[in-house]
């Protein structure tokens, strides 16, 4: 049933729901009107019966019932209203001619001054109907007496039936009008959505500059158009970034390949210009560079792939930072200062180690004499900071430096060996790994006068300690 309902479409489903709501409103309103009218007619019937019986009761109270005849209590020939007068033993003294020969209509005998209202079925003129009975006790000469005034409820039932049929007859055109109105209104409301759909269906990867028309008004359709245009902007931006990435990657891959090809051609055509050992050295160096570049590109692709889920667990970030700092300290280069506080995060240890290593190698490449590696906790954030006393990074380049294949023309344009930095990928890998772990990477000026260069930080959500 749910599958069939889903296949009906928004327009038909909305129309069905609206018509059902209107039908429910008509039913509720009709029932309320019928009930109120029935209550009003019921009270009116009771009052009419009471009023007819009260007139006879006044006459009996003055003169008694012995002189009363059927003509005195008879209605104007309408069997809808009839009376009986009973004596103290419950015998019929006089009655409306329509009730001639019938026993008492009710067994109740109210005391003088009291009355009893009830509904009974009475056969009058061969036809059985429900009557509203008002039985009143009367004290008079020769009494007491009981005056039973009966009023037919058939007119009430007939009026309510006619009103119900009238509501039912009026409901059909109302529902039809409601269905047509809602169907057309929903179609009109969805018309801009259909235009958006056609526009989006015509947009291809070669034409991402088109945008959908934004309708006037601040409603869901207008917000949908804005969202679609925003999505198209992101797609166009992503496509441009992808094209630039492919172009830059092709350029970077072409460089070592061209070097190898050139060396091979020189060795083939001019063997006296390059020895075998020199050829092997060139090919080995460029092949190593090519392998590192491919590895970095694959790592960047994995950081961008939301479906890739590497093993994750608790990681001591301070242990990783200390290990990378010790590795840098063991090599010839700047002095390395280590300041680590215990911080734990959740993530992939290999990727986090790679990010910290890239920062450390980048600092070693550009430091004058010293670098510093530290970890600390800032509230619920774990921070790894690598500072150096190098030339620093201008404020205009601090965001751009984390983009892929970005090179600068100053003293910090060279990358660190083995980090992908020579191709401008080292810091891009750092940013990608940080984002993959729910954090971020940033570059600022160091606030320590001993390390006046750049300060690179990785911020990650810290793991809660039990």
CSV table of N, CA and C in Angstrom, one decimal, residues 205-366:
chain,number,residue,atom,x,y,z
A,205,UNK,N,28.5,18.4,-17.7
A,205,UNK,CA,29.8,18.7,-17.1
A,205,UNK,C,30.6,19.7,-18.0
A,206,UNK,N,30.2,19.9,-19.2
A,206,UNK,CA,30.8,20.9,-20.0
A,206,UNK,C,30.2,22.3,-19.9
A,207,UNK,N,29.1,22.3,-19.2
A,207,UNK,CA,28.3,23.6,-19.1
A,207,UNK,C,27.8,23.8,-17.7
A,208,UNK,N,28.7,23.9,-16.8
A,208,UNK,CA,28.4,24.1,-15.4
A,208,UNK,C,28.2,25.6,-15.0
A,209,UNK,N,28.2,26.5,-16.0
A,209,UNK,CA,28.0,27.9,-15.7
A,209,UNK,C,26.5,28.3,-15.6
A,210,UNK,N,25.6,27.4,-16.1
A,210,UNK,CA,24.2,27.7,-16.1
A,210,UNK,C,23.7,27.6,-14.7
A,211,UNK,N,22.6,28.4,-14.4
A,211,UNK,CA,22.0,28.4,-13.0
A,211,UNK,C,20.5,28.4,-13.2
A,212,UNK,N,19.8,27.8,-12.2
A,212,UNK,CA,18.3,27.8,-12.3
A,212,UNK,C,17.8,29.2,-11.9
A,213,UNK,N,16.6,29.5,-12.4
A,213,UNK,CA,16.0,30.8,-12.0
A,213,UNK,C,15.5,30.7,-10.6
A,214,UNK,N,15.7,31.8,-9.8
A,214,UNK,CA,15.3,31.9,-8.5
A,214,UNK,C,13.9,32.6,-8.4
A,215,UNK,N,12.8,31.9,-8.1
A,215,UNK,CA,11.5,32.5,-8.1
A,215,UNK,C,11.4,33.6,-7.0
A,216,UNK,N,10.5,34.5,-7.1
A,216,UNK,CA,10.3,35.5,-6.0
A,216,UNK,C,9.7,34.9,-4.8
A,217,UNK,N,9.8,35.6,-3.7
A,217,UNK,CA,9.2,35.0,-2.5
A,217,UNK,C,10.2,34.2,-1.6
A,218,UNK,N,9.9,34.3,-0.4
A,218,UNK,CA,10.8,33.5,0.5
A,218,UNK,C,10.1,32.3,1.0
A,219,UNK,N,10.1,31.3,0.2
A,219,UNK,CA,9.4,30.0,0.6
A,219,UNK,C,10.3,28.9,0.3
A,220,UNK,N,9.8,27.6,0.4
A,220,UNK,CA,10.6,26.4,0.2
A,220,UNK,C,11.2,26.3,-1.2
A,221,UNK,N,10.3,26.7,-2.2
A,221,UNK,CA,10.8,26.7,-3.6
A,221,UNK,C,11.9,27.6,-3.9
A,222,UNK,N,11.8,28.8,-3.3
A,222,UNK,CA,12.9,29.8,-3.5
A,222,UNK,C,14.2,29.3,-2.8
A,223,UNK,N,14.1,28.7,-1.6
A,223,UNK,CA,15.2,28.1,-0.9
A,223,UNK,C,15.8,26.9,-1.7
A,224,UNK,N,14.9,26.2,-2.4
A,224,UNK,CA,15.4,25.0,-3.2
A,224,UNK,C,16.3,25.6,-4.3
A,225,UNK,N,15.8,26.6,-5.0
A,225,UNK,CA,16.5,27.2,-6.1
A,225,UNK,C,17.9,27.7,-5.7
A,226,UNK,N,17.9,28.4,-4.5
A,226,UNK,CA,19.2,28.9,-4.0
A,226,UNK,C,20.1,27.7,-3.7
A,227,UNK,N,19.6,26.7,-3.1
A,227,UNK,CA,20.4,25.5,-2.7
A,227,UNK,C,20.9,24.8,-4.0
A,228,UNK,N,20.1,24.7,-5.0
A,228,UNK,CA,20.6,24.1,-6.3
A,228,UNK,C,21.7,24.9,-6.9
A,229,UNK,N,21.5,26.3,-6.9
A,229,UNK,CA,22.6,27.1,-7.5
A,229,UNK,C,23.9,27.0,-6.6
A,230,UNK,N,23.7,26.9,-5.3
A,230,UNK,CA,24.9,26.8,-4.5
A,230,UNK,C,25.6,25.4,-4.8
A,231,UNK,N,24.8,24.4,-5.0
A,231,UNK,CA,25.3,23.1,-5.3
A,231,UNK,C,26.1,23.1,-6.7
A,232,UNK,N,25.5,23.8,-7.6
A,232,UNK,CA,26.1,24.0,-8.9
A,232,UNK,C,27.4,24.8,-8.8
A,233,UNK,N,27.4,25.8,-7.9
A,233,UNK,CA,28.7,26.5,-7.7
A,233,UNK,C,29.7,25.6,-7.1
A,234,UNK,N,29.3,24.7,-6.2
A,234,UNK,CA,30.3,23.8,-5.6
A,234,UNK,C,30.8,22.8,-6.6
A,235,UNK,N,29.9,22.3,-7.5
A,235,UNK,CA,30.3,21.4,-8.5
A,235,UNK,C,31.3,22.0,-9.5
A,236,UNK,N,30.9,23.3,-9.9
A,236,UNK,CA,31.8,24.0,-10.8
A,236,UNK,C,33.2,24.2,-10.2
A,237,UNK,N,33.2,24.6,-8.9
A,237,UNK,CA,34.4,24.8,-8.2
A,237,UNK,C,35.2,23.5,-8.1
A,238,UNK,N,34.5,22.4,-7.8
A,238,UNK,CA,35.2,21.1,-7.7
A,238,UNK,C,35.7,20.7,-9.0
A,239,UNK,N,34.9,20.9,-10.1
A,239,UNK,CA,35.4,20.5,-11.4
A,239,UNK,C,36.7,21.3,-11.8
A,240,UNK,N,36.6,22.6,-11.5
A,240,UNK,CA,37.8,23.5,-11.8
A,240,UNK,C,39.0,23.0,-11.0
A,241,UNK,N,38.8,22.7,-9.7
A,241,UNK,CA,39.9,22.2,-8.9
A,241,UNK,C,40.4,20.9,-9.4
A,242,UNK,N,39.5,20.0,-9.8
A,242,UNK,CA,39.9,18.7,-10.4
A,242,UNK,C,40.7,18.9,-11.6
A,243,UNK,N,40.3,19.8,-12.5
A,243,UNK,CA,41.0,20.0,-13.7
A,243,UNK,C,42.4,20.6,-13.4
A,244,UNK,N,42.5,21.5,-12.5
A,244,UNK,CA,43.8,22.1,-12.1
A,244,UNK,C,44.7,21.0,-11.5
A,245,UNK,N,44.0,20.1,-10.7
A,245,UNK,CA,44.8,19.1,-10.1
A,245,UNK,C,45.4,18.1,-11.1
A,246,UNK,N,44.5,17.7,-12.1
A,246,UNK,CA,45.0,16.8,-13.1
A,246,UNK,C,46.1,17.4,-13.9
A,247,UNK,N,45.9,18.7,-14.3
A,247,UNK,CA,46.9,19.4,-15.0
A,247,UNK,C,48.2,19.5,-14.3
A,248,UNK,N,48.1,19.9,-13.0
A,248,UNK,CA,49.4,20.0,-12.2
A,248,UNK,C,50.0,18.6,-12.0
A,249,UNK,N,49.2,17.6,-11.7
A,249,UNK,CA,49.7,16.3,-11.5
A,249,UNK,C,50.4,15.8,-12.8
A,250,UNK,N,49.8,16.1,-14.0
A,250,UNK,CA,50.4,15.7,-15.2
A,250,UNK,C,51.7,16.4,-15.4
A,251,UNK,N,51.7,17.7,-15.1
A,251,UNK,CA,53.0,18.4,-15.2
A,251,UNK,C,54.1,17.8,-14.3
A,252,UNK,N,53.7,17.5,-13.1
A,252,UNK,CA,54.7,17.0,-12.1
A,252,UNK,C,55.2,15.6,-12.6
A,253,UNK,N,54.3,14.8,-13.1
A,253,UNK,CA,54.7,13.5,-13.5
A,253,UNK,C,55.5,13.5,-14.8
A,254,UNK,N,55.2,14.5,-15.6
A,254,UNK,CA,55.9,14.6,-16.9
A,254,UNK,C,57.4,15.0,-16.6
A,255,UNK,N,57.7,15.8,-15.6
A,255,UNK,CA,59.1,16.2,-15.4
A,255,UNK,C,60.0,15.1,-15.1
A,256,UNK,N,59.8,14.1,-14.2
A,256,UNK,CA,60.7,13.0,-14.0
A,256,UNK,C,60.8,12.1,-15.2
A,257,UNK,N,59.6,11.9,-15.9
A,257,UNK,CA,59.6,11.1,-17.1
A,257,UNK,C,60.4,11.7,-18.2
A,258,UNK,N,60.3,13.0,-18.4
A,258,UNK,CA,61.1,13.6,-19.4
A,258,UNK,C,62.6,13.5,-19.1
A,259,UNK,N,62.9,13.7,-17.8
A,259,UNK,CA,64.3,13.6,-17.4
A,259,UNK,C,64.9,12.2,-17.7
A,260,UNK,N,64.1,11.1,-17.4
A,260,UNK,CA,64.5,9.8,-17.7
A,260,UNK,C,64.7,9.5,-19.2
A,261,UNK,N,63.6,10.0,-19.9
A,261,UNK,CA,63.7,9.8,-21.4
A,261,UNK,C,64.9,10.5,-22.0
A,262,UNK,N,65.1,11.8,-21.5
A,262,UNK,CA,66.3,12.5,-22.1
A,262,UNK,C,67.6,11.8,-21.7
A,263,UNK,N,67.7,11.3,-20.5
A,263,UNK,CA,69.0,10.6,-20.1
A,263,UNK,C,69.2,9.4,-21.0
A,264,UNK,N,68.1,8.6,-21.2
A,264,UNK,CA,68.2,7.4,-22.1
A,264,UNK,C,68.6,7.8,-23.5
A,265,UNK,N,68.0,8.8,-24.0
A,265,UNK,CA,68.3,9.2,-25.4
A,265,UNK,C,69.8,9.7,-25.5
A,266,UNK,N,70.3,10.4,-24.5
A,266,UNK,CA,71.7,10.8,-24.5
A,266,UNK,C,72.6,9.6,-24.4
A,267,UNK,N,72.2,8.7,-23.5
A,267,UNK,CA,73.0,7.5,-23.4
A,267,UNK,C,73.0,6.7,-24.7
A,268,UNK,N,71.9,6.7,-25.4
A,268,UNK,CA,71.8,5.9,-26.6
A,268,UNK,C,72.6,6.5,-27.8
A,269,UNK,N,72.4,7.8,-27.9
A,269,UNK,CA,73.0,8.5,-29.1
A,269,UNK,C,74.4,9.1,-28.8
A,270,UNK,N,74.7,9.4,-27.6
A,270,UNK,CA,76.0,9.9,-27.3
A,270,UNK,C,76.5,9.2,-26.0
A,271,UNK,N,76.9,7.9,-26.2
A,271,UNK,CA,77.4,7.1,-25.1
A,271,UNK,C,78.6,7.7,-24.4
A,272,UNK,N,79.4,8.5,-25.2
A,272,UNK,CA,80.6,9.1,-24.6
A,272,UNK,C,80.2,10.2,-23.6
A,273,UNK,N,79.0,10.8,-23.7
A,273,UNK,CA,78.6,11.9,-22.9
A,273,UNK,C,78.1,11.5,-21.5
A,274,UNK,N,77.6,10.3,-21.3
A,274,UNK,CA,77.1,9.8,-20.1
A,274,UNK,C,77.5,8.4,-19.9
A,275,UNK,N,78.1,8.1,-18.7
A,275,UNK,CA,78.5,6.7,-18.4
A,275,UNK,C,77.2,6.0,-17.9
A,276,UNK,N,77.4,4.6,-17.8
A,276,UNK,CA,76.4,3.8,-17.3
A,276,UNK,C,76.0,4.1,-15.9
A,277,UNK,N,77.0,4.4,-15.1
A,277,UNK,CA,76.8,4.7,-13.7
A,277,UNK,C,76.0,6.0,-13.6
A,278,UNK,N,76.3,7.0,-14.4
A,278,UNK,CA,75.6,8.3,-14.4
A,278,UNK,C,74.1,8.0,-14.8
A,279,UNK,N,74.0,7.2,-15.8
A,279,UNK,CA,72.6,6.9,-16.3
A,279,UNK,C,71.8,6.3,-15.2
A,280,UNK,N,72.4,5.3,-14.5
A,280,UNK,CA,71.7,4.6,-13.5
A,280,UNK,C,71.3,5.5,-12.3
A,281,UNK,N,72.2,6.4,-12.0
A,281,UNK,CA,72.0,7.4,-10.9
A,281,UNK,C,70.8,8.3,-11.3
A,282,UNK,N,70.8,8.8,-12.5
A,282,UNK,CA,69.7,9.7,-12.9
A,282,UNK,C,68.4,9.0,-12.9
A,283,UNK,N,68.3,7.8,-13.5
A,283,UNK,CA,67.1,7.0,-13.6
A,283,UNK,C,66.6,6.6,-12.2
A,284,UNK,N,67.5,6.2,-11.4
A,284,UNK,CA,67.1,5.8,-10.0
A,284,UNK,C,66.5,7.0,-9.2
A,285,UNK,N,67.2,8.2,-9.4
A,285,UNK,CA,66.7,9.4,-8.7
A,285,UNK,C,65.3,9.8,-9.1
A,286,UNK,N,65.2,9.9,-10.5
A,286,UNK,CA,63.9,10.3,-11.0
A,286,UNK,C,62.8,9.3,-10.8
A,287,UNK,N,63.1,8.0,-10.8
A,287,UNK,CA,62.2,7.0,-10.5
A,287,UNK,C,61.7,7.1,-9.1
A,288,UNK,N,62.7,7.3,-8.2
A,288,UNK,CA,62.3,7.5,-6.7
A,288,UNK,C,61.4,8.7,-6.6
A,289,UNK,N,61.7,9.8,-7.3
A,289,UNK,CA,60.8,11.0,-7.2
A,289,UNK,C,59.4,10.7,-7.8
A,290,UNK,N,59.4,9.9,-8.9
A,290,UNK,CA,58.1,9.6,-9.5
A,290,UNK,C,57.3,8.7,-8.5
A,291,UNK,N,57.9,7.7,-7.9
A,291,UNK,CA,57.2,6.8,-7.0
A,291,UNK,C,56.6,7.6,-5.8
A,292,UNK,N,57.5,8.5,-5.2
A,292,UNK,CA,57.0,9.4,-4.1
A,292,UNK,C,55.8,10.2,-4.5
A,293,UNK,N,55.9,10.8,-5.7
A,293,UNK,CA,54.8,11.6,-6.2
A,293,UNK,C,53.5,10.8,-6.4
A,294,UNK,N,53.6,9.6,-6.9
A,294,UNK,CA,52.4,8.8,-7.1
A,294,UNK,C,51.8,8.3,-5.8
A,295,UNK,N,52.7,8.0,-4.8
A,295,UNK,CA,52.3,7.6,-3.5
A,295,UNK,C,51.5,8.8,-2.8
A,296,UNK,N,52.0,10.0,-3.0
A,296,UNK,CA,51.3,11.2,-2.4
A,296,UNK,C,50.0,11.4,-3.1
A,297,UNK,N,49.9,11.2,-4.4
A,297,UNK,CA,48.7,11.4,-5.1
A,297,UNK,C,47.6,10.4,-4.6
A,298,UNK,N,48.1,9.2,-4.4
A,298,UNK,CA,47.2,8.1,-3.9
A,298,UNK,C,46.7,8.4,-2.5
A,299,UNK,N,47.6,8.9,-1.7
A,299,UNK,CA,47.2,9.3,-0.3
A,299,UNK,C,46.2,10.4,-0.3
A,300,UNK,N,46.4,11.4,-1.1
A,300,UNK,CA,45.4,12.5,-1.2
A,300,UNK,C,44.1,12.0,-1.7
A,301,UNK,N,44.1,11.1,-2.7
A,301,UNK,CA,42.8,10.5,-3.2
A,301,UNK,C,42.1,9.8,-2.1
A,302,UNK,N,42.9,9.1,-1.2
A,302,UNK,CA,42.2,8.4,-0.1
A,302,UNK,C,41.6,9.3,0.9
A,303,UNK,N,42.3,10.4,1.2
A,303,UNK,CA,41.8,11.4,2.1
A,303,UNK,C,40.5,12.1,1.6
A,304,UNK,N,40.4,12.1,0.3
A,304,UNK,CA,39.2,12.7,-0.3
A,304,UNK,C,38.0,11.7,-0.5
A,305,UNK,N,38.3,10.4,-0.4
A,305,UNK,CA,37.3,9.4,-0.6
A,305,UNK,C,36.6,9.1,0.7
A,306,UNK,N,35.3,9.5,0.7
A,306,UNK,CA,34.5,9.4,1.9
A,306,UNK,C,34.1,7.9,2.2
A,307,UNK,N,34.3,7.0,1.2
A,307,UNK,CA,33.9,5.6,1.3
A,307,UNK,C,35.1,4.8,1.9
A,308,UNK,N,36.3,5.4,1.9
A,308,UNK,CA,37.5,4.7,2.5
A,308,UNK,C,37.5,4.9,4.0
A,309,UNK,N,37.6,3.8,4.7
A,309,UNK,CA,37.5,3.8,6.1
A,309,UNK,C,38.8,3.0,6.6
A,310,UNK,N,39.9,3.7,6.8
A,310,UNK,CA,41.1,3.0,7.3
A,310,UNK,C,40.9,2.6,8.8
A,311,UNK,N,41.7,1.7,9.3
A,311,UNK,CA,41.6,1.3,10.7
A,311,UNK,C,41.7,2.5,11.6
A,312,UNK,N,40.9,2.5,12.6
A,312,UNK,CA,40.8,3.7,13.5
A,312,UNK,C,40.8,3.2,15.0
A,313,UNK,N,41.5,3.9,15.8
A,313,UNK,CA,41.5,3.5,17.2
A,313,UNK,C,42.1,4.7,18.1
A,314,UNK,N,42.4,4.4,19.3
A,314,UNK,CA,43.0,5.4,20.2
A,314,UNK,C,44.4,5.6,19.8
A,315,UNK,N,44.8,6.9,19.7
A,315,UNK,CA,46.2,7.2,19.3
A,315,UNK,C,46.7,8.2,20.3
A,316,UNK,N,48.0,7.9,20.8
A,316,UNK,CA,48.7,8.8,21.6
A,316,UNK,C,49.4,9.8,20.7
A,317,UNK,N,48.8,11.0,20.6
A,317,UNK,CA,49.4,12.0,19.7
A,317,UNK,C,50.7,12.5,20.1
A,318,UNK,N,50.9,12.6,21.4
A,318,UNK,CA,52.2,13.0,21.9
A,318,UNK,C,53.3,12.0,21.6
A,319,UNK,N,53.0,10.7,21.6
A,319,UNK,CA,54.0,9.7,21.3
A,319,UNK,C,54.4,9.8,19.8
A,320,UNK,N,53.4,10.0,18.9
A,320,UNK,CA,53.8,10.2,17.5
A,320,UNK,C,54.6,11.4,17.3
A,321,UNK,N,54.3,12.5,18.0
A,321,UNK,CA,55.0,13.8,17.8
A,321,UNK,C,56.5,13.6,18.3
A,322,UNK,N,56.6,12.9,19.5
A,322,UNK,CA,57.9,12.8,20.1
A,322,UNK,C,58.8,11.9,19.2
A,323,UNK,N,58.2,10.8,18.6
A,323,UNK,CA,58.9,9.9,17.7
A,323,UNK,C,59.4,10.6,16.5
A,324,UNK,N,58.6,11.5,15.9
A,324,UNK,CA,59.0,12.2,14.7
A,324,UNK,C,60.1,13.2,15.0
A,325,UNK,N,59.9,13.9,16.2
A,325,UNK,CA,60.9,14.8,16.6
A,325,UNK,C,62.3,14.1,16.8
A,326,UNK,N,62.2,13.0,17.5
A,326,UNK,CA,63.5,12.2,17.7
A,326,UNK,C,64.1,11.8,16.4
A,327,UNK,N,63.3,11.4,15.4
A,327,UNK,CA,63.8,11.1,14.1
A,327,UNK,C,64.6,12.3,13.5
A,328,UNK,N,63.9,13.5,13.6
A,328,UNK,CA,64.6,14.6,13.0
A,328,UNK,C,65.8,15.0,13.8
A,329,UNK,N,65.8,14.8,15.1
A,329,UNK,CA,67.0,15.1,16.0
A,329,UNK,C,68.2,14.2,15.6
A,330,UNK,N,67.9,13.0,15.2
A,330,UNK,CA,69.0,12.1,14.9
A,330,UNK,C,69.7,12.4,13.6
A,331,UNK,N,69.2,13.2,12.8
A,331,UNK,CA,69.8,13.6,11.5
A,331,UNK,C,70.5,14.9,11.6
A,332,UNK,N,71.4,15.1,10.6
A,332,UNK,CA,72.1,16.4,10.6
A,332,UNK,C,71.1,17.5,10.2
A,333,UNK,N,71.1,18.6,10.9
A,333,UNK,CA,70.2,19.7,10.6
A,333,UNK,C,70.0,20.5,11.8
A,334,UNK,N,68.9,21.3,11.8
A,334,UNK,CA,68.6,22.2,12.9
A,334,UNK,C,68.4,21.4,14.3
A,335,UNK,N,68.6,22.1,15.3
A,335,UNK,CA,68.3,21.6,16.7
A,335,UNK,C,66.8,21.4,16.8
A,336,UNK,N,66.4,20.3,17.5
A,336,UNK,CA,65.0,20.0,17.7
A,336,UNK,C,64.7,20.1,19.2
A,337,UNK,N,63.7,20.9,19.5
A,337,UNK,CA,63.2,21.0,20.9
A,337,UNK,C,61.9,20.3,21.0
A,338,UNK,N,61.7,19.5,22.0
A,338,UNK,CA,60.5,18.6,22.2
A,338,UNK,C,59.8,19.0,23.4
A,339,UNK,N,58.5,19.4,23.3
A,339,UNK,CA,57.7,19.7,24.5
A,339,UNK,C,56.3,19.1,24.2
A,340,UNK,N,56.1,18.0,24.8
A,340,UNK,CA,54.9,17.2,24.6
A,340,UNK,C,54.1,17.0,25.9
A,341,UNK,N,52.8,17.2,25.8
A,341,UNK,CA,51.9,16.9,26.9
A,341,UNK,C,51.0,15.7,26.4
A,342,UNK,N,50.6,14.8,27.3
A,342,UNK,CA,49.8,13.7,26.9
A,342,UNK,C,48.5,14.1,26.3
A,343,UNK,N,48.2,13.7,25.1
A,343,UNK,CA,46.9,14.0,24.5
A,343,UNK,C,46.6,12.8,23.6
A,344,UNK,N,45.3,12.4,23.7
A,344,UNK,CA,44.9,11.2,22.9
A,344,UNK,C,43.8,11.6,22.0
A,345,UNK,N,43.8,11.0,20.8
A,345,UNK,CA,42.7,11.3,19.8
A,345,UNK,C,42.3,9.9,19.2
A,346,UNK,N,41.2,10.0,18.5
A,346,UNK,CA,40.8,8.8,17.8
A,346,UNK,C,41.0,8.9,16.3
A,347,UNK,N,41.7,7.9,15.7
A,347,UNK,CA,42.0,8.1,14.3
A,347,UNK,C,43.0,6.9,13.8
A,348,UNK,N,43.5,7.2,12.6
A,348,UNK,CA,44.4,6.2,12.0
A,348,UNK,C,45.9,6.6,12.4
A,349,UNK,N,46.6,5.8,13.1
A,349,UNK,CA,47.9,6.2,13.6
A,349,UNK,C,48.9,6.5,12.4
A,350,UNK,N,48.8,5.7,11.3
A,350,UNK,CA,49.7,5.8,10.2
A,350,UNK,C,49.5,7.2,9.5
A,351,UNK,N,48.3,7.5,9.3
A,351,UNK,CA,48.0,8.8,8.6
A,351,UNK,C,48.4,10.0,9.5
A,352,UNK,N,48.1,9.9,10.8
A,352,UNK,CA,48.5,11.0,11.7
A,352,UNK,C,50.0,11.1,11.8
A,353,UNK,N,50.7,10.0,11.8
A,353,UNK,CA,52.2,10.0,11.8
A,353,UNK,C,52.7,10.7,10.5
A,354,UNK,N,52.0,10.4,9.4
A,354,UNK,CA,52.5,11.0,8.1
A,354,UNK,C,52.3,12.6,8.2
A,355,UNK,N,51.2,13.0,8.7
A,355,UNK,CA,50.9,14.4,8.8
A,355,UNK,C,51.9,15.1,9.7
A,356,UNK,N,52.2,14.5,10.9
A,356,UNK,CA,53.2,15.2,11.7
A,356,UNK,C,54.6,15.1,11.1
A,357,UNK,N,54.9,14.1,10.4
A,357,UNK,CA,56.2,14.0,9.7
A,357,UNK,C,56.4,15.0,8.6
A,358,UNK,N,55.3,15.3,7.9
A,358,UNK,CA,55.4,16.3,6.9
A,358,UNK,C,55.7,17.7,7.5
A,359,UNK,N,55.0,18.0,8.6
A,359,UNK,CA,55.2,19.3,9.3
A,359,UNK,C,56.7,19.4,9.8
A,360,UNK,N,57.2,18.3,10.4
A,360,UNK,CA,58.5,18.3,10.9
A,360,UNK,C,59.6,18.5,9.8
A,361,UNK,N,59.4,17.7,8.7
A,361,UNK,CA,60.3,17.8,7.6
A,361,UNK,C,60.2,19.2,6.9
A,362,UNK,N,59.0,19.7,6.8
A,362,UNK,CA,58.9,21.1,6.3
A,362,UNK,C,59.6,22.1,7.1
A,363,UNK,N,59.5,22.0,8.5
A,363,UNK,CA,60.2,22.9,9.4
A,363,UNK,C,61.7,22.7,9.2
A,364,UNK,N,62.2,21.5,9.1
A,364,UNK,CA,63.6,21.2,8.9
A,364,UNK,C,64.2,21.9,7.7
A,365,UNK,N,63.3,21.9,6.6
A,365,UNK,CA,63.8,22.4,5.3
A,365,UNK,C,64.0,23.9,5.4
A,366,UNK,N,63.2,24.6,6.2
A,366,UNK,CA,63.2,26.0,6.2
A,366,UNK,C,63.7,26.7,7.4
